[in-house]
Amino acid sequence: MTTLLCRLAGPRCSSWRCLGAVLRGTHSRAYLLIHRDGARTLAGGSRPLTGHSRAHSRWQHTEAAEPVEVDLKRLAGGDDGIVEVLMCRHKARNALGHVFVSQMRELVSTLSNDSAVRVVVFRSLVSGVFCAGADLKERALMNNTESDLFVHGLRSLMTQIASLPMPTIAAMDGVALGGGLELALACDLRTAEHSAQMGLIETTRGLLPGAGGSQRLPRMVGITLAKELIFTGKRVGGQTALEMGLVNRAVEQNQTGDAAYREALGLAREILPQAPIAVRMAKEAMNRGVEVDISSAMAIERMCYAQVIPTRDRQEGMAAFIEKRPPRYSGE
């Protein structure tokens, strides 16, 4: 039998709640495994426990549980295949602090290897805010080296999001500034409500966009417009963002404050019926092809196309067309 001495939860915390937090990867401190033979193993809480039976474990809590700042929701029924990444750091307006970034990285890593996921929607549960950007209170406590390393990790997270194999959608119901907009830029598609405010405002803080914004924004809206937005630190609303190509869809806010999310969900539902392997390969072809010359891009397209030829989904698509019925794709 193995005993887990959990240094993450207080005496009032439920054992199973703590277990769930570990399995979701939301614990980031160390915990100690004590095996029956007396051996002790120190494990990082940033990784979920595997092969650990509830029936054969005993949890002893000595500290307060780390709050969940990023969570995962898998939709069911007709929306099976859509997964929502929920940003819920209410007290800090989803600011990109250590815990938030650690939990986001863990969830994104989990999604990257999940073939059942067809579309990912990034949304906020904090009213009026998508993501307010850097956690300036945490940043103020860092020295130059620590700040550089943290921003490097943040840049790595955005690359991790951009590299997810399935389509991703950012639903911006409210403010998306600095790193918050960089997170949205790392997604494939973006929706926003008209009153949402977004911008790369780092130059107003003596910085420049450091989590991919200085590179992704020019590729999205053009170099001249991107320079204007970054040099001035200008904020734009949802409708203006739509006109400049920064977002795919802009809608009026609704009474529940989640119009951009509703629009993103509708967009995800348009993607959901399509052949998942074909969609993933199309994303791969576009993402890689846009960075090279046209001749190399054509070679990339050929390689990606070759991946879908032997799939059952391709055969199903052809059969459905001939039989004049909707296709039923399995992702195989």
Coordinates of N, CA, C and O in Angstrom, one line a residue, residues 59-193:
W59 N -4.8 9.7 2.4 CA -4.3 11.0 2.2 C -4.3 11.8 3.6 O -5.2 11.8 4.4
Q60 N -3.1 12.4 3.8 CA -3.0 13.2 5.0 C -2.7 14.7 4.6 O -1.7 14.9 3.8
H61 N -3.5 15.6 5.0 CA -3.4 17.0 4.5 C -2.7 17.9 5.5 O -3.1 17.8 6.7
T62 N -1.8 18.7 5.1 CA -1.1 19.6 6.0 C -1.2 21.1 5.6 O -0.8 21.9 6.4
E63 N -1.6 21.4 4.3 CA -1.6 22.7 3.9 C -2.8 23.0 3.1 O -3.6 22.1 2.6
A64 N -3.1 24.3 2.8 CA -4.3 24.7 2.0 C -4.1 24.2 0.5 O -3.0 24.3 0.0
A65 N -5.2 23.8 -0.1 CA -5.2 23.3 -1.5 C -5.0 24.5 -2.4 O -5.5 25.6 -2.1
E66 N -4.2 24.3 -3.4 CA -4.0 25.4 -4.4 C -5.3 25.6 -5.2 O -5.9 24.7 -5.6
P67 N -5.7 26.8 -5.4 CA -7.0 27.1 -6.1 C -6.9 26.7 -7.5 O -5.8 26.8 -8.1
V68 N -8.0 26.3 -8.1 CA -8.1 26.0 -9.5 C -8.3 27.3 -10.2 O -9.3 28.0 -10.1
E69 N -7.3 27.7 -11.1 CA -7.4 28.9 -11.9 C -7.7 28.6 -13.3 O -8.1 29.5 -14.0
V70 N -7.4 27.4 -13.8 CA -7.8 27.0 -15.1 C -8.3 25.6 -15.0 O -7.8 24.7 -14.4
D71 N -9.5 25.4 -15.7 CA -10.1 24.1 -15.6 C -10.5 23.6 -17.0 O -10.4 24.4 -18.0
L72 N -11.0 22.4 -17.1 CA -11.4 21.8 -18.3 C -12.8 21.3 -18.3 O -13.2 20.7 -17.3
K73 N -13.5 21.5 -19.4 CA -14.9 21.0 -19.5 C -15.1 20.3 -20.8 O -14.9 20.9 -21.9
R74 N -15.5 19.0 -20.8 CA -15.7 18.3 -22.0 C -17.2 18.2 -22.2 O -18.0 17.7 -21.4
L75 N -17.7 18.8 -23.4 CA -19.1 18.8 -23.7 C -19.5 17.4 -24.1 O -18.7 16.6 -24.6
A76 N -20.8 17.1 -24.0 CA -21.4 15.8 -24.3 C -22.5 15.9 -25.3 O -22.9 17.0 -25.8
G77 N -23.1 14.7 -25.5 CA -24.3 14.7 -26.4 C -23.8 15.1 -27.9 O -22.8 14.7 -28.4
G78 N -24.6 16.0 -28.5 CA -24.3 16.4 -29.8 C -23.1 17.3 -29.9 O -22.5 17.5 -31.0
D79 N -22.6 17.7 -28.8 CA -21.3 18.6 -28.7 C -20.1 17.7 -28.3 O -19.1 18.3 -28.0
D80 N -20.3 16.4 -28.3 CA -19.1 15.6 -27.9 C -18.0 15.8 -28.9 O -18.2 15.8 -30.1
G81 N -16.8 16.1 -28.3 CA -15.7 16.4 -29.2 C -15.2 17.8 -29.0 O -14.1 18.2 -29.3
I82 N -16.1 18.7 -28.4 CA -15.8 20.0 -28.1 C -15.3 20.1 -26.6 O -16.0 19.6 -25.7
V83 N -14.2 20.7 -26.4 CA -13.6 20.9 -25.0 C -13.4 22.3 -24.8 O -13.0 23.1 -25.6
E84 N -13.8 22.8 -23.6 CA -13.6 24.1 -23.2 C -12.5 24.2 -22.1 O -12.5 23.5 -21.2
V85 N -11.6 25.2 -22.3 CA -10.6 25.5 -21.3 C -11.2 26.8 -20.6 O -11.4 27.8 -21.2
L86 N -11.4 26.6 -19.3 CA -12.1 27.6 -18.5 C -11.1 28.4 -17.7 O -10.4 27.8 -16.8
M87 N -11.0 29.7 -17.9 CA -10.1 30.5 -17.1 C -10.9 31.1 -16.0 O -11.9 31.9 -16.2
C88 N -10.5 30.9 -14.8 CA -11.4 31.2 -13.6 C -10.5 31.8 -12.5 O -10.8 31.4 -11.3
R89 N -9.6 32.6 -12.7 CA -8.8 33.3 -11.7 C -9.6 34.6 -11.4 O -9.1 35.7 -11.8
H90 N -10.6 34.5 -10.6 CA -11.6 35.6 -10.4 C -10.9 36.8 -9.7 O -11.1 38.0 -10.1
K91 N -10.1 36.6 -8.7 CA -9.6 37.7 -7.9 C -8.5 38.6 -8.7 O -8.3 39.7 -8.3
A92 N -7.9 38.0 -9.7 CA -6.9 38.7 -10.4 C -7.2 38.8 -11.9 O -6.3 39.0 -12.7
R93 N -8.5 38.7 -12.3 CA -9.0 39.0 -13.6 C -8.2 38.1 -14.7 O -7.9 38.6 -15.7
N94 N -8.0 36.9 -14.3 CA -7.2 35.9 -15.1 C -5.8 36.4 -15.5 O -5.3 36.0 -16.6
A95 N -5.2 37.1 -14.6 CA -3.8 37.6 -14.9 C -2.9 36.4 -15.0 O -3.1 35.3 -14.3
L96 N -1.9 36.5 -15.8 CA -1.0 35.4 -16.1 C 0.1 35.2 -15.0 O 1.2 35.6 -15.2
G97 N -0.3 34.6 -13.9 CA 0.6 34.4 -12.8 C 1.2 33.0 -12.8 O 0.8 32.2 -13.7
H98 N 2.0 32.7 -11.9 CA 2.7 31.4 -11.9 C 1.7 30.2 -11.9 O 1.9 29.2 -12.7
V99 N 0.8 30.2 -11.0 CA -0.2 29.1 -10.9 C -1.0 29.0 -12.1 O -1.2 27.9 -12.7
F100 N -1.5 30.1 -12.6 CA -2.4 30.1 -13.8 C -1.6 29.5 -15.0 O -2.1 28.6 -15.7
V101 N -0.4 30.0 -15.2 CA 0.4 29.5 -16.3 C 0.7 28.0 -16.2 O 0.6 27.2 -17.1
S102 N 1.0 27.6 -15.0 CA 1.4 26.2 -14.7 C 0.2 25.3 -15.0 O 0.3 24.2 -15.7
Q103 N -1.0 25.7 -14.5 CA -2.2 24.9 -14.7 C -2.6 24.9 -16.2 O -3.0 23.9 -16.8
M104 N -2.5 26.0 -16.9 CA -2.8 26.1 -18.3 C -1.9 25.2 -19.1 O -2.3 24.4 -20.0
R105 N -0.6 25.2 -18.8 CA 0.4 24.4 -19.5 C 0.0 22.9 -19.3 O 0.1 22.1 -20.3
E106 N -0.4 22.5 -18.1 CA -0.7 21.1 -17.9 C -1.9 20.7 -18.7 O -1.9 19.6 -19.3
L107 N -2.9 21.5 -18.7 CA -4.2 21.1 -19.5 C -3.9 21.1 -21.0 O -4.4 20.2 -21.7
V108 N -3.1 22.0 -21.5 CA -2.9 22.1 -22.9 C -2.0 20.8 -23.3 O -2.3 20.2 -24.4
S109 N -1.1 20.5 -22.4 CA -0.3 19.3 -22.7 C -1.2 18.0 -22.8 O -1.0 17.1 -23.6
T110 N -2.2 17.9 -21.9 CA -3.1 16.8 -21.9 C -3.9 16.8 -23.2 O -4.1 15.7 -23.8
L111 N -4.4 18.0 -23.7 CA -5.2 18.0 -24.9 C -4.4 17.7 -26.1 O -5.0 17.1 -27.1
S112 N -3.1 18.0 -26.1 CA -2.3 17.8 -27.3 C -2.3 16.3 -27.8 O -2.1 16.0 -28.9
N113 N -2.5 15.4 -26.8 CA -2.4 14.0 -27.1 C -3.7 13.3 -27.1 O -3.8 12.0 -27.1
D114 N -4.8 14.0 -27.1 CA -6.2 13.5 -27.0 C -6.8 13.5 -28.4 O -7.3 14.5 -28.8
S115 N -6.9 12.3 -29.1 CA -7.4 12.3 -30.4 C -9.0 12.4 -30.4 O -9.6 12.6 -31.5
A116 N -9.6 12.3 -29.3 CA -11.1 12.5 -29.2 C -11.5 13.9 -29.2 O -12.7 14.2 -29.4
V117 N -10.6 14.8 -29.0 CA -10.9 16.3 -29.0 C -10.8 16.8 -30.4 O -9.8 16.7 -31.1
R118 N -11.9 17.4 -30.8 CA -12.0 17.9 -32.2 C -11.9 19.5 -32.3 O -11.4 20.0 -33.2
V119 N -12.4 20.2 -31.2 CA -12.3 21.6 -31.2 C -12.1 22.0 -29.7 O -12.7 21.4 -28.8
V120 N -11.2 23.0 -29.5 CA -11.0 23.5 -28.2 C -11.4 25.0 -28.1 O -11.0 25.8 -29.0
V121 N -12.3 25.4 -27.1 CA -12.7 26.8 -27.0 C -12.1 27.3 -25.7 O -12.3 26.7 -24.6
F122 N -11.3 28.4 -25.8 CA -10.8 29.1 -24.6 C -11.7 30.2 -24.2 O -12.0 31.1 -25.0
R123 N -12.2 30.1 -23.0 CA -13.2 31.1 -22.5 C -12.9 31.5 -21.1 O -12.2 30.8 -20.3
S124 N -13.5 32.6 -20.6 CA -13.3 33.1 -19.3 C -14.6 32.9 -18.5 O -15.7 33.2 -19.0
L125 N -14.5 32.6 -17.2 CA -15.6 32.6 -16.3 C -15.7 33.8 -15.5 O -16.5 34.0 -14.6
V126 N -14.7 34.8 -15.7 CA -14.7 36.0 -15.0 C -15.4 37.1 -15.8 O -15.1 37.4 -16.9
S127 N -16.4 37.7 -15.2 CA -17.3 38.6 -15.9 C -16.5 39.8 -16.4 O -15.7 40.4 -15.7
G128 N -16.7 40.1 -17.7 CA -16.1 41.3 -18.3 C -14.7 41.2 -18.6 O -14.0 42.2 -19.1
V129 N -14.1 40.0 -18.5 CA -12.6 39.9 -18.7 C -12.4 38.5 -19.4 O -12.9 37.5 -19.0
F130 N -11.6 38.6 -20.5 CA -11.0 37.4 -21.1 C -9.7 37.0 -20.3 O -9.6 36.0 -19.7
C131 N -8.8 37.9 -20.4 CA -7.5 37.8 -19.7 C -6.9 39.2 -19.6 O -6.6 39.8 -20.7
A132 N -6.6 39.6 -18.4 CA -6.0 41.0 -18.2 C -4.5 41.1 -18.5 O -4.0 42.2 -18.4
G133 N -3.9 40.0 -18.9 CA -2.5 40.1 -19.2 C -1.6 39.7 -18.0 O -2.0 38.9 -17.2
A134 N -0.4 40.3 -18.0 CA 0.6 39.9 -16.9 C 0.1 40.2 -15.5 O -0.6 41.2 -15.3
D135 N 0.6 39.4 -14.6 CA 0.3 39.6 -13.2 C 1.4 40.6 -12.7 O 2.5 40.1 -12.3
L136 N 1.1 41.9 -12.7 CA 2.1 42.8 -12.4 C 2.6 42.8 -10.9 O 3.7 43.1 -10.6
K137 N 1.7 42.3 -10.1 CA 2.1 42.2 -8.6 C 3.2 41.1 -8.5 O 4.2 41.3 -7.8
E138 N 3.0 40.0 -9.2 CA 4.0 38.9 -9.1 C 5.3 39.4 -9.9 O 6.4 39.1 -9.4
R139 N 5.1 40.0 -11.0 CA 6.3 40.5 -11.8 C 7.1 41.5 -11.0 O 8.4 41.5 -11.2
A140 N 6.5 42.3 -10.2 CA 7.3 43.3 -9.4 C 8.2 42.7 -8.4 O 9.2 43.3 -8.0
L141 N 8.0 41.4 -8.0 CA 8.8 40.8 -7.1 C 9.9 40.0 -7.7 O 10.8 39.4 -7.0
M142 N 10.0 40.0 -9.0 CA 11.0 39.2 -9.8 C 12.2 40.1 -10.1 O 12.1 41.3 -10.4
N143 N 13.4 39.5 -10.0 CA 14.6 40.3 -10.5 C 14.7 40.1 -12.0 O 13.8 39.4 -12.6
N144 N 15.6 40.7 -12.7 CA 15.7 40.7 -14.1 C 15.8 39.3 -14.7 O 15.1 39.0 -15.7
T145 N 16.6 38.4 -14.1 CA 16.7 37.1 -14.6 C 15.4 36.3 -14.4 O 15.0 35.6 -15.3
E146 N 14.8 36.4 -13.3 CA 13.5 35.7 -13.0 C 12.5 36.2 -14.0 O 11.7 35.4 -14.5
S147 N 12.4 37.5 -14.3 CA 11.4 38.0 -15.2 C 11.6 37.5 -16.6 O 10.7 37.1 -17.3
D148 N 12.9 37.4 -17.0 CA 13.2 36.9 -18.3 C 12.8 35.4 -18.5 O 12.2 35.0 -19.5
L149 N 13.1 34.7 -17.4 CA 12.8 33.2 -17.5 C 11.2 33.0 -17.5 O 10.7 32.1 -18.2
F150 N 10.5 33.9 -16.7 CA 9.1 33.7 -16.6 C 8.5 34.0 -18.0 O 7.6 33.3 -18.5
V151 N 8.9 35.1 -18.6 CA 8.4 35.5 -19.9 C 8.7 34.4 -21.0 O 7.9 34.1 -21.9
H152 N 9.9 33.9 -20.9 CA 10.3 32.8 -21.8 C 9.3 31.6 -21.6 O 8.9 31.0 -22.6
G153 N 8.9 31.3 -20.4 CA 8.0 30.2 -20.1 C 6.6 30.6 -20.7 O 5.9 29.7 -21.2
L154 N 6.2 31.9 -20.6 CA 5.0 32.3 -21.1 C 4.9 32.2 -22.6 O 4.0 31.8 -23.2
R155 N 6.0 32.6 -23.3 CA 6.2 32.4 -24.7 C 6.1 31.0 -25.1 O 5.4 30.6 -26.1
S156 N 6.7 30.1 -24.3 CA 6.6 28.7 -24.6 C 5.2 28.2 -24.5 O 4.7 27.3 -25.3
L157 N 4.4 28.7 -23.5 CA 3.0 28.3 -23.4 C 2.2 28.7 -24.6 O 1.4 27.9 -25.1
M158 N 2.4 29.9 -25.1 CA 1.6 30.3 -26.3 C 2.0 29.5 -27.5 O 1.1 29.2 -28.3
T159 N 3.2 29.1 -27.6 CA 3.6 28.2 -28.7 C 3.0 26.9 -28.5 O 2.6 26.2 -29.5
Q160 N 2.9 26.4 -27.3 CA 2.2 25.1 -27.0 C 0.7 25.2 -27.4 O 0.2 24.2 -28.0
I161 N 0.1 26.3 -27.2 CA -1.3 26.5 -27.6 C -1.4 26.5 -29.1 O -2.3 25.8 -29.7
A162 N -0.6 27.3 -29.7 CA -0.6 27.4 -31.2 C -0.3 26.0 -31.9 O -0.8 25.8 -33.0
S163 N 0.4 25.2 -31.2 CA 0.8 23.9 -31.7 C -0.2 22.8 -31.5 O 0.0 21.6 -32.0
L164 N -1.3 23.1 -30.8 CA -2.3 22.0 -30.6 C -2.8 21.6 -32.0 O -3.0 22.4 -32.9
P165 N -3.0 20.3 -32.2 CA -3.3 19.8 -33.5 C -4.7 20.0 -34.0 O -5.0 20.0 -35.2
M166 N -5.6 20.3 -33.1 CA -7.0 20.5 -33.5 C -7.3 22.0 -33.5 O -6.5 22.8 -32.9
P167 N -8.4 22.5 -34.1 CA -8.7 23.9 -34.2 C -9.0 24.4 -32.8 O -9.6 23.7 -31.9
T168 N -8.5 25.7 -32.5 CA -8.8 26.3 -31.2 C -9.5 27.7 -31.5 O -9.2 28.4 -32.5
I169 N -10.3 28.0 -30.6 CA -11.1 29.3 -30.7 C -11.0 30.0 -29.4 O -11.3 29.5 -28.3
A170 N -10.7 31.3 -29.4 CA -10.7 32.2 -28.2 C -12.0 33.0 -28.2 O -12.3 33.7 -29.2
A171 N -12.7 32.9 -27.2 CA -14.0 33.6 -27.0 C -13.8 34.8 -26.1 O -13.7 34.7 -24.9
M172 N -13.7 36.0 -26.7 CA -13.3 37.2 -25.9 C -14.5 38.0 -25.5 O -15.0 38.9 -26.2
D173 N -15.0 37.7 -24.3 CA -16.1 38.4 -23.7 C -15.5 39.4 -22.7 O -15.5 39.2 -21.5
G174 N -15.0 40.5 -23.2 CA -14.4 41.5 -22.3 C -13.0 41.8 -22.6 O -12.5 41.5 -23.7
V175 N -12.2 42.2 -21.6 CA -10.9 42.7 -21.8 C -9.9 41.6 -22.2 O -9.9 40.6 -21.5
A176 N -9.1 41.9 -23.2 CA -8.0 41.0 -23.6 C -6.8 41.8 -23.9 O -6.6 42.3 -25.0
L177 N -5.9 42.1 -22.9 CA -4.8 43.0 -23.0 C -3.5 42.3 -22.8 O -3.3 41.3 -22.1
G178 N -2.4 42.8 -23.5 CA -1.1 42.3 -23.4 C -1.1 40.8 -23.6 O -1.5 40.2 -24.6
G179 N -0.6 40.0 -22.6 CA -0.5 38.6 -22.7 C -1.9 37.9 -22.9 O -2.0 36.8 -23.4
G180 N -2.9 38.6 -22.5 CA -4.3 38.1 -22.7 C -4.6 38.0 -24.2 O -5.2 37.0 -24.7
L181 N -4.2 39.1 -24.9 CA -4.4 39.1 -26.4 C -3.5 38.1 -27.0 O -3.8 37.5 -28.0
E182 N -2.3 38.0 -26.5 CA -1.3 37.1 -27.1 C -1.8 35.6 -26.9 O -1.6 34.8 -27.8
L183 N -2.5 35.3 -25.9 CA -3.1 34.0 -25.7 C -4.2 33.8 -26.8 O -4.2 32.8 -27.5
A184 N -5.0 34.8 -27.1 CA -6.0 34.7 -28.1 C -5.4 34.6 -29.5 O -5.8 33.9 -30.4
L185 N -4.2 35.4 -29.7 CA -3.5 35.3 -31.0 C -2.9 33.9 -31.3 O -2.8 33.5 -32.4
A186 N -2.7 33.2 -30.2 CA -2.1 31.8 -30.3 C -3.2 30.8 -30.8 O -2.8 29.7 -31.2
C187 N -4.4 31.2 -30.7 CA -5.5 30.4 -31.1 C -5.7 30.5 -32.6 O -5.3 31.5 -33.2
D188 N -6.4 29.6 -33.2 CA -6.7 29.6 -34.7 C -7.7 30.7 -35.0 O -7.6 31.4 -36.1
L189 N -8.7 30.7 -34.2 CA -9.9 31.6 -34.5 C -10.2 32.4 -33.3 O -9.9 32.0 -32.1
R190 N -10.9 33.6 -33.5 CA -11.2 34.4 -32.3 C -12.6 35.0 -32.6 O -13.0 35.4 -33.7
T191 N -13.4 35.0 -31.5 CA -14.7 35.7 -31.5 C -14.7 36.8 -30.4 O -13.9 36.6 -29.4
A192 N -15.4 37.9 -30.6 CA -15.4 39.0 -29.6 C -16.7 39.6 -29.6 O -17.4 39.7 -30.6
E193 N -17.1 40.1 -28.4 CA -18.3 41.0 -28.4 C -17.9 42.4 -28.6 O -16.7 42.8 -28.4

